Tab-separated table of C-alpha atoms in Angstrom:
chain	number	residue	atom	x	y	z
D	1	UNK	CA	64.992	123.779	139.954
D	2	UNK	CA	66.202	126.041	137.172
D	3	UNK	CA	69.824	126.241	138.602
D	4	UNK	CA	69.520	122.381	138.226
D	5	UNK	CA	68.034	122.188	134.771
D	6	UNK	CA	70.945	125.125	134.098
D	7	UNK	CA	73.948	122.931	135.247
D	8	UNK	CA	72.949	120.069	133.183
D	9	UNK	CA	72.698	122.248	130.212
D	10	UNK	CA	76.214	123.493	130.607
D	11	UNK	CA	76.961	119.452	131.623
D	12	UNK	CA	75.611	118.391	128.361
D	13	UNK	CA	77.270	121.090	126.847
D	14	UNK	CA	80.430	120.230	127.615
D	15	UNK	CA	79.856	116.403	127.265
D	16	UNK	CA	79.077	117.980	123.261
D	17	UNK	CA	82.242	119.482	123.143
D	18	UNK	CA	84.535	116.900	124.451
D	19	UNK	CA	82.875	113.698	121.888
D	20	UNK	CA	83.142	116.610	118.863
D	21	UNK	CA	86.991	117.372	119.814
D	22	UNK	CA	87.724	113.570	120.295
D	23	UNK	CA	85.721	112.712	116.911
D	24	UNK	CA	87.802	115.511	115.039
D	25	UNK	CA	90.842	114.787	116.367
D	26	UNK	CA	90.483	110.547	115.800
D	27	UNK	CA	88.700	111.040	112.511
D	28	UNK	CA	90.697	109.282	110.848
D	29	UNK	CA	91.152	106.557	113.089
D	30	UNK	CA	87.390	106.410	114.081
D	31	UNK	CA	86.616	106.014	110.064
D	32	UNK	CA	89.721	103.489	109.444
D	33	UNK	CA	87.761	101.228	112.136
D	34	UNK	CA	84.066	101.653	110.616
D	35	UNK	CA	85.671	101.223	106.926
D	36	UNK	CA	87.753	97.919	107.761
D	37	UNK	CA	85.117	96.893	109.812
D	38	UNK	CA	82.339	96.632	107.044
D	39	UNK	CA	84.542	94.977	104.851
D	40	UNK	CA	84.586	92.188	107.402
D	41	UNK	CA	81.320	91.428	108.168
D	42	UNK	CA	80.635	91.373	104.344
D	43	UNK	CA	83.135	88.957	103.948
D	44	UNK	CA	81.260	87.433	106.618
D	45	UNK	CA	78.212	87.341	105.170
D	46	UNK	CA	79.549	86.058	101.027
D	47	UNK	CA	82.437	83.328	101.695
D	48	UNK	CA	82.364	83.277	98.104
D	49	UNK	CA	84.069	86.355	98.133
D	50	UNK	CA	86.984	84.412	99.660
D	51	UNK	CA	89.740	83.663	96.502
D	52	UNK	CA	90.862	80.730	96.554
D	53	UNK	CA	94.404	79.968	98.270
D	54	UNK	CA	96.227	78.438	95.276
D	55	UNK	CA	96.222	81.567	93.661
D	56	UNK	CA	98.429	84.341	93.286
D	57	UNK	CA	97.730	87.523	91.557
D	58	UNK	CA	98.694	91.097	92.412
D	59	UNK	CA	96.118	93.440	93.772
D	60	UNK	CA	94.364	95.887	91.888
D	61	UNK	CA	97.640	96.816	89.885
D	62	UNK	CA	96.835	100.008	88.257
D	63	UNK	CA	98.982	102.482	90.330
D	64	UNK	CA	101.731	99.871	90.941
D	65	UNK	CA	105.176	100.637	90.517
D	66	UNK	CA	108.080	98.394	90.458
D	67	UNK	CA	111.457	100.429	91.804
D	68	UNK	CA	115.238	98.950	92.351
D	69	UNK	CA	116.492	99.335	96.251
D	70	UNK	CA	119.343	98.509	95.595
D	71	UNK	CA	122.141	97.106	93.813
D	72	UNK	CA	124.650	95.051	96.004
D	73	UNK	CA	127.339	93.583	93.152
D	74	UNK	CA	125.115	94.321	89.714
D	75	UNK	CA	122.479	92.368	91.337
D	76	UNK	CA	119.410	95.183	91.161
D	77	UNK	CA	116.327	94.241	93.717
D	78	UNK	CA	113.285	95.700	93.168
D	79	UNK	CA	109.947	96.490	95.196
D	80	UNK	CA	106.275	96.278	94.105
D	81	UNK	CA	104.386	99.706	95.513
D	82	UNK	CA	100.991	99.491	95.959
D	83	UNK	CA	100.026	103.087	96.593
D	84	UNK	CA	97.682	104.203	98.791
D	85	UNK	CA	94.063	105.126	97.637
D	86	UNK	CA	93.862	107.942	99.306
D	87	UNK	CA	95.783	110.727	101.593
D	88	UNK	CA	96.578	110.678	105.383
D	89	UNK	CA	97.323	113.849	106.763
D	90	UNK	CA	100.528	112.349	108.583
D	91	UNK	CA	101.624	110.368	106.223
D	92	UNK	CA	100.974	106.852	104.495
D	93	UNK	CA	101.639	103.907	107.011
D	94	UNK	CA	103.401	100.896	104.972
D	95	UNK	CA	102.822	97.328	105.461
D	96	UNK	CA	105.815	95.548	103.849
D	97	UNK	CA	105.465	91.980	102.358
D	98	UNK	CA	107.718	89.523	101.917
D	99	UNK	CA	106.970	86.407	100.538
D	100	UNK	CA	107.946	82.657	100.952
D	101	UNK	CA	109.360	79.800	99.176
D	102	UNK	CA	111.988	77.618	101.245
D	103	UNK	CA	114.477	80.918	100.871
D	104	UNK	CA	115.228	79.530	97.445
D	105	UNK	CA	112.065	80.228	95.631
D	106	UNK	CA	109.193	82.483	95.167
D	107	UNK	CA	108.465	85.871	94.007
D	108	UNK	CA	107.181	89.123	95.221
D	109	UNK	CA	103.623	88.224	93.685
D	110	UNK	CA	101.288	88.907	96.667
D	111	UNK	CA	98.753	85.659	97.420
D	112	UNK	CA	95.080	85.716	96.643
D	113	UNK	CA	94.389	84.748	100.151
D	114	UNK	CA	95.787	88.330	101.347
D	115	UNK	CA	94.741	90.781	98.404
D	116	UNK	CA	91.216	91.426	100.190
D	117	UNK	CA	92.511	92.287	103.671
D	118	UNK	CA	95.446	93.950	101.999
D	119	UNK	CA	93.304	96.215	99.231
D	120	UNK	CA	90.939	96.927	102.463
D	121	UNK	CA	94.182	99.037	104.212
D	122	UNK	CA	95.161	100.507	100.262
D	123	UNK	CA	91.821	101.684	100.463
D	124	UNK	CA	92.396	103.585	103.973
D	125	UNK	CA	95.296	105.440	103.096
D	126	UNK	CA	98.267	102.601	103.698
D	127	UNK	CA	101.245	101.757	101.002
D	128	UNK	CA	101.709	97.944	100.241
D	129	UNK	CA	105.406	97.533	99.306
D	130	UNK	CA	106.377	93.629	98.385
D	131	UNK	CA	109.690	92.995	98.766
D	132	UNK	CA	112.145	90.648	96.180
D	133	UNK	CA	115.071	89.478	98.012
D	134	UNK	CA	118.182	87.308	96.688
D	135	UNK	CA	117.255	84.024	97.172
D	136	UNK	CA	119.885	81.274	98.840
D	137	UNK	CA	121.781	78.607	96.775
D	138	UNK	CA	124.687	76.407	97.896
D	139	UNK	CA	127.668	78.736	100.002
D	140	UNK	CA	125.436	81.669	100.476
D	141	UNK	CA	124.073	81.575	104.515
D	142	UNK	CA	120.738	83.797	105.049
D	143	UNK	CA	122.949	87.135	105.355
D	144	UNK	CA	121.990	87.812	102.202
D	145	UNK	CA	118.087	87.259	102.500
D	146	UNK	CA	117.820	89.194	105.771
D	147	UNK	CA	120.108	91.589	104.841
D	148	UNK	CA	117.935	92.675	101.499
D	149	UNK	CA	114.964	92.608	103.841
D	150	UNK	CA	116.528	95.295	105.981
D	151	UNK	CA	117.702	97.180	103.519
D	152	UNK	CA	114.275	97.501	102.209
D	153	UNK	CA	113.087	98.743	105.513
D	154	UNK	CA	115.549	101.303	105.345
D	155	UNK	CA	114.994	102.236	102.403
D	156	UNK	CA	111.231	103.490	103.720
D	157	UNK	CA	113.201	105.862	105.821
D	158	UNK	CA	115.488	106.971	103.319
D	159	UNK	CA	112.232	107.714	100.633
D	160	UNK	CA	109.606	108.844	103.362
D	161	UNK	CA	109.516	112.014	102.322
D	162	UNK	CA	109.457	110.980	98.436
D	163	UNK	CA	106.619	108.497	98.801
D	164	UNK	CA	104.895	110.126	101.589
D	165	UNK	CA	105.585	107.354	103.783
D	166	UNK	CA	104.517	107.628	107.669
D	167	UNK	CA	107.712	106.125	109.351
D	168	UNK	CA	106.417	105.703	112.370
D	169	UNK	CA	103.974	103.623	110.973
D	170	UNK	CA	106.022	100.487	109.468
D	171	UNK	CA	104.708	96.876	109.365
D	172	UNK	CA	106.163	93.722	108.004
D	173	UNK	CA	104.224	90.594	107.069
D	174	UNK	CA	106.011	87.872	106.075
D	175	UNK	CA	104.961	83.680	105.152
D	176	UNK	CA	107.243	80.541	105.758
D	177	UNK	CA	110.811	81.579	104.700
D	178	UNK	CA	109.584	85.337	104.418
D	179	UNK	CA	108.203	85.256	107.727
D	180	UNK	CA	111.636	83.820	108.982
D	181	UNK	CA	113.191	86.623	107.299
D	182	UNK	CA	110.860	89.080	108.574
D	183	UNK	CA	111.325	88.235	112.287
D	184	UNK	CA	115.458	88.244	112.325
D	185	UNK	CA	115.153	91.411	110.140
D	186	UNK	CA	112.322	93.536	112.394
D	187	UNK	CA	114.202	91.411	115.602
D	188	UNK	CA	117.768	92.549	115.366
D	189	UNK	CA	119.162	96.283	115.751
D	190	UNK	CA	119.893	99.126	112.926
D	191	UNK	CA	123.448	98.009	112.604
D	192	UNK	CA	122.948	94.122	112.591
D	193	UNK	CA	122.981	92.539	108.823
D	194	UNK	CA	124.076	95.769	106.829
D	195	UNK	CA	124.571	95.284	103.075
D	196	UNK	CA	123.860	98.897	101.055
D	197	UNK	CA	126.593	101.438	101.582
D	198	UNK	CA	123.658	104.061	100.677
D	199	UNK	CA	121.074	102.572	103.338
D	200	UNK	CA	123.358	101.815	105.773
D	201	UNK	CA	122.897	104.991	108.051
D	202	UNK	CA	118.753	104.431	108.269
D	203	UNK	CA	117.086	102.801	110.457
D	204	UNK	CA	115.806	99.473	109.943
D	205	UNK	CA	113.026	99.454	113.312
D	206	UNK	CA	109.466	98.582	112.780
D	207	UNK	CA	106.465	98.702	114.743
D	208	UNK	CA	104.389	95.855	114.622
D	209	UNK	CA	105.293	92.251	112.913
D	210	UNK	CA	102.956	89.387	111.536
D	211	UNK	CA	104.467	86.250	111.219
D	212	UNK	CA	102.595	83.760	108.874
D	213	UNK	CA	103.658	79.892	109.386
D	214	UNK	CA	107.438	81.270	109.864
D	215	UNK	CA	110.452	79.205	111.321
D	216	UNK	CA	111.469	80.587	114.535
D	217	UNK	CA	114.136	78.087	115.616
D	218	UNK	CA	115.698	76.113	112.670
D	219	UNK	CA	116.624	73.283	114.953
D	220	UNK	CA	113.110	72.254	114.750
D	221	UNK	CA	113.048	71.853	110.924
D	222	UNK	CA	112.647	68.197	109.790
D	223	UNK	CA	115.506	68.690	106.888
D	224	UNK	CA	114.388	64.989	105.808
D	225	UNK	CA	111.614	66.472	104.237
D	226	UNK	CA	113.368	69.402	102.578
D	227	UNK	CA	113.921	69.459	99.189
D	228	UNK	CA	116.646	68.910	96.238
D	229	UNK	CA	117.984	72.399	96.534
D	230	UNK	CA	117.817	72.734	100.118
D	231	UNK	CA	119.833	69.493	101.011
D	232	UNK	CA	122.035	71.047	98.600
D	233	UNK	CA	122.511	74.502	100.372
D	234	UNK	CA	122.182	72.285	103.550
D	235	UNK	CA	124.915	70.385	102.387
D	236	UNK	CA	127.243	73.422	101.393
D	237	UNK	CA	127.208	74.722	105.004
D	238	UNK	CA	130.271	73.782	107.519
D	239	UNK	CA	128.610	74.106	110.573
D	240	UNK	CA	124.559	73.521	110.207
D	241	UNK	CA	124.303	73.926	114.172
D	242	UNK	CA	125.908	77.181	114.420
D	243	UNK	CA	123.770	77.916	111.280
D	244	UNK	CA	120.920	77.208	112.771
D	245	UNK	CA	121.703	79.138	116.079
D	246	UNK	CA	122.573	82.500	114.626
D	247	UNK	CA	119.556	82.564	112.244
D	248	UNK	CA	117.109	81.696	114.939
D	249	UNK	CA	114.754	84.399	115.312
D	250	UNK	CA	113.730	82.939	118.475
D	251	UNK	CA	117.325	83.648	119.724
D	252	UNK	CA	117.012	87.493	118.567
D	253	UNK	CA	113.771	88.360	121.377
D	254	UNK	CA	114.281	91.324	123.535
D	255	UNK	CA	112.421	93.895	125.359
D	256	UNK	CA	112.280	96.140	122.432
D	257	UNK	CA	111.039	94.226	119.951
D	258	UNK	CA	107.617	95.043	117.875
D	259	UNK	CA	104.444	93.641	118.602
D	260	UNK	CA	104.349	90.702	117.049
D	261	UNK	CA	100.872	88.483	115.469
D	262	UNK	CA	101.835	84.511	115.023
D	263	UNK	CA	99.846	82.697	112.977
D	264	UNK	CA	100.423	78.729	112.864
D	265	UNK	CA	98.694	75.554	111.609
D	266	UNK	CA	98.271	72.728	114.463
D	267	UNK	CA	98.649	70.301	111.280
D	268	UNK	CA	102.252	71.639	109.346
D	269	UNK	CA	104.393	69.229	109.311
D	270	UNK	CA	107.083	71.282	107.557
D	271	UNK	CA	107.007	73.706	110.452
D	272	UNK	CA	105.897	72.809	113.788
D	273	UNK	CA	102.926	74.349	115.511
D	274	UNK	CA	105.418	74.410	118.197
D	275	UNK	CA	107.482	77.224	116.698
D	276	UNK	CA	104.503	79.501	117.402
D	277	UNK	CA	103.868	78.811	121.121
D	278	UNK	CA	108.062	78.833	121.798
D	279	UNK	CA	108.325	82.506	119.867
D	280	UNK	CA	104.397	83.419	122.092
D	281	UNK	CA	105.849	82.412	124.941
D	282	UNK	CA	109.931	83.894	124.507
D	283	UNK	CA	108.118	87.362	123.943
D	284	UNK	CA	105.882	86.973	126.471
D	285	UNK	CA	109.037	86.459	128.813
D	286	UNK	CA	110.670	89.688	127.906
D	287	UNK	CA	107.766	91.669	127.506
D	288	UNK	CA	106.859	91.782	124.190
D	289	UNK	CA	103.025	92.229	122.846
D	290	UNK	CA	102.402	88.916	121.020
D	291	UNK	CA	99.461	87.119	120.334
D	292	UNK	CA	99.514	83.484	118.775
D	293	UNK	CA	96.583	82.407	116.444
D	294	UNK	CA	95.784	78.376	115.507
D	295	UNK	CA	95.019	77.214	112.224
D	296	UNK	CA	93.578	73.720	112.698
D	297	UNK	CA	93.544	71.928	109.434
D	298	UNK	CA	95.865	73.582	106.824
D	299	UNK	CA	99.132	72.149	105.674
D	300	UNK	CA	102.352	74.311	105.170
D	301	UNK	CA	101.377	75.130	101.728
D	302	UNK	CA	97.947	75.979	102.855
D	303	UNK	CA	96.793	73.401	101.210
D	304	UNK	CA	93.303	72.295	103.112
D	305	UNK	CA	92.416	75.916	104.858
D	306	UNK	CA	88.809	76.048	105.086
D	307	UNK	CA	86.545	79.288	105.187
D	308	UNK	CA	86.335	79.133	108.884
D	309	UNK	CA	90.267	79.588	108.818
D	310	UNK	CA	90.623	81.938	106.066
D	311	UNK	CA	88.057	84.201	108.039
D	312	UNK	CA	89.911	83.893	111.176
D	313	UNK	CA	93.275	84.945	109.606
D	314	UNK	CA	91.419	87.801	107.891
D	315	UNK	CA	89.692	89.335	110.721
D	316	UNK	CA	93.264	88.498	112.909
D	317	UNK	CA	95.226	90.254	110.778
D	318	UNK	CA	92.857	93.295	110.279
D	319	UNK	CA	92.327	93.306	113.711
D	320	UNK	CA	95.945	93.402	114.565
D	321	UNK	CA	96.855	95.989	112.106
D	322	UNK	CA	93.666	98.750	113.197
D	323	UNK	CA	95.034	97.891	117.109
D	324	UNK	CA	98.714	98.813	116.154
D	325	UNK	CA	97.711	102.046	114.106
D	326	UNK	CA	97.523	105.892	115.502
D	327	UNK	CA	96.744	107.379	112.545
């Protein structure tokens, strides 16, 4: 009987030693999921916490820089850094932002409806880095666009050691046109859409990709319903079907590419719902992670998200983000 109670000693023992190795080792992770987690089921529990889509404001602004990336033909772009609240021991990960706008307008000023889940990461150790981009008028194609948007991804790698970036840990999230951008920039290789002569020897590969209410095949587009200044640019371009081929994200899938989170309203007109289960189900076909979330009653412009929505692409985007990180 002692021998017994002996061996299950040393068993328990050992069972100690392996959960206090694991919990040292993931500390950071294990907290990262508690932390992020909390913040969720408060939001849960005050939906008056929620901001209100309409809005736009930057986050909690009083560590944010503004730097130029780069300077293609005296045209500086800058980035917004929101720094990270506190230190990782590998490194900050960095979710980059780039915002929407029909590629012809818009600014780098992050929505309301994103600061909370956004601040939550800031909080844990990530960089936010919102990304300006030249935007399109009539005979420029989206080279320009996606090329800035790569460029800034690059420019991560060249600065990782400056900013104490974690490389390895790169995100995009982009909305409408900036979630267009996003996927052809995060889809195609390191020496696809090269602008910067100083960034054009760094990598441009991410890990994971969320794309918010982005076009994923142009063809789809209901152009009767775009604007002045689109019909304009739409006007301005020789060949709109080989236009709309090239900068197809959809066209762009391989094995390789990131994980990607799709988020799409079953009630845009603007951009089909359909974009989302095409993209879902390309990835799925070459073996991509991708998982497609359905807004039910919000327009394009968000206009006529309700809480239950706002907390689904909260929690879905938190979610995704804590899944895709080994810190």
């Amino acid at each position: 009987m002692k021998k017994v109670f002996k061996s299950l000693k040393i068993f328990l023992l050992l069972i100690f030693i392996v959960i206090s190795c694991f919990a040292f080792i993931y500390k950071d992770k294990i907290k990262l999921y508690i932390n992020i987690g909390e913040k969720y089921v408060n939001l849960q529990k005050d939906t008056s916490s929620i901001p209100k889509v309409n809005n736009s404001r930057n986050m909690k602004a009083s560590d944010f820089e503004t730097i130029v990336y780069k300077n293609t033909n005296n045209v500086p772009l800058t980035l917004d850094i929101y720094k990270a609240k506190k230190q990782l021991s590998k490194g900050s990960p960095v979710i980059l932002y780039v915002h929407g706008g029909s590629w012809i307008y818009g600014d780098k000023n992050i929505p309301s409806v994103l600061s909370p889940p956004l601040d939550s990461f800031r909080e844990e150790g990530f960089t936010i880095i919102s990304v300006e981009y030249r935007l399109m008028k009539p005979g420029v194609s989206f080279d320009r666009p996606t090329s800035d948007v790569k460029d800034a991804i690059r420019w991560v790698y060249k600065n990782k050691d400056v900013y104490n970036f974690n490389s390895n840990e790169i995100g995009v999230l982009g909305i409408s046109s900036g979630a267009h951008l996003s996927l052809l920039a995060s889809y195609t290789d390191d020496k696809q859409f090269m602008d910067d002569k100083n960034l054009e020897n760094y990598p441009s590969k991410v890990k994971y990709l969320i794309d918010f209410l982005g076009p994923t095949d142009l063809s789809t587009l209901d152009t009767s319903k775009a604007n002045w200044d689109m019909n304009n640019i739409l006007k301005s371009v020789p060949n709109v079907k080989e236009l709309t081929s090239k900068y197809s994200p959809i066209s762009y899938v391989h094995n390789g590419a990131p994980k990607t989170l799709m988020i799409y309203s079953k009630n845009d007109t603007l951009v089909p719902y359909k974009n989302g289960v095409e993209l879902y189900n390309k990835c799925k076909e070459n073996n991509v992670f991708a998982k497609l979330i359905p807004l039910e009653n919000c327009n394009h412009d968000l206009s006529g998200l309700s809480k239950e929505d706002m907390l689904t692409l909260s929690k879905e985007v938190l979610k995704f983000i804590l899944q895709n990180s080994s810190i």
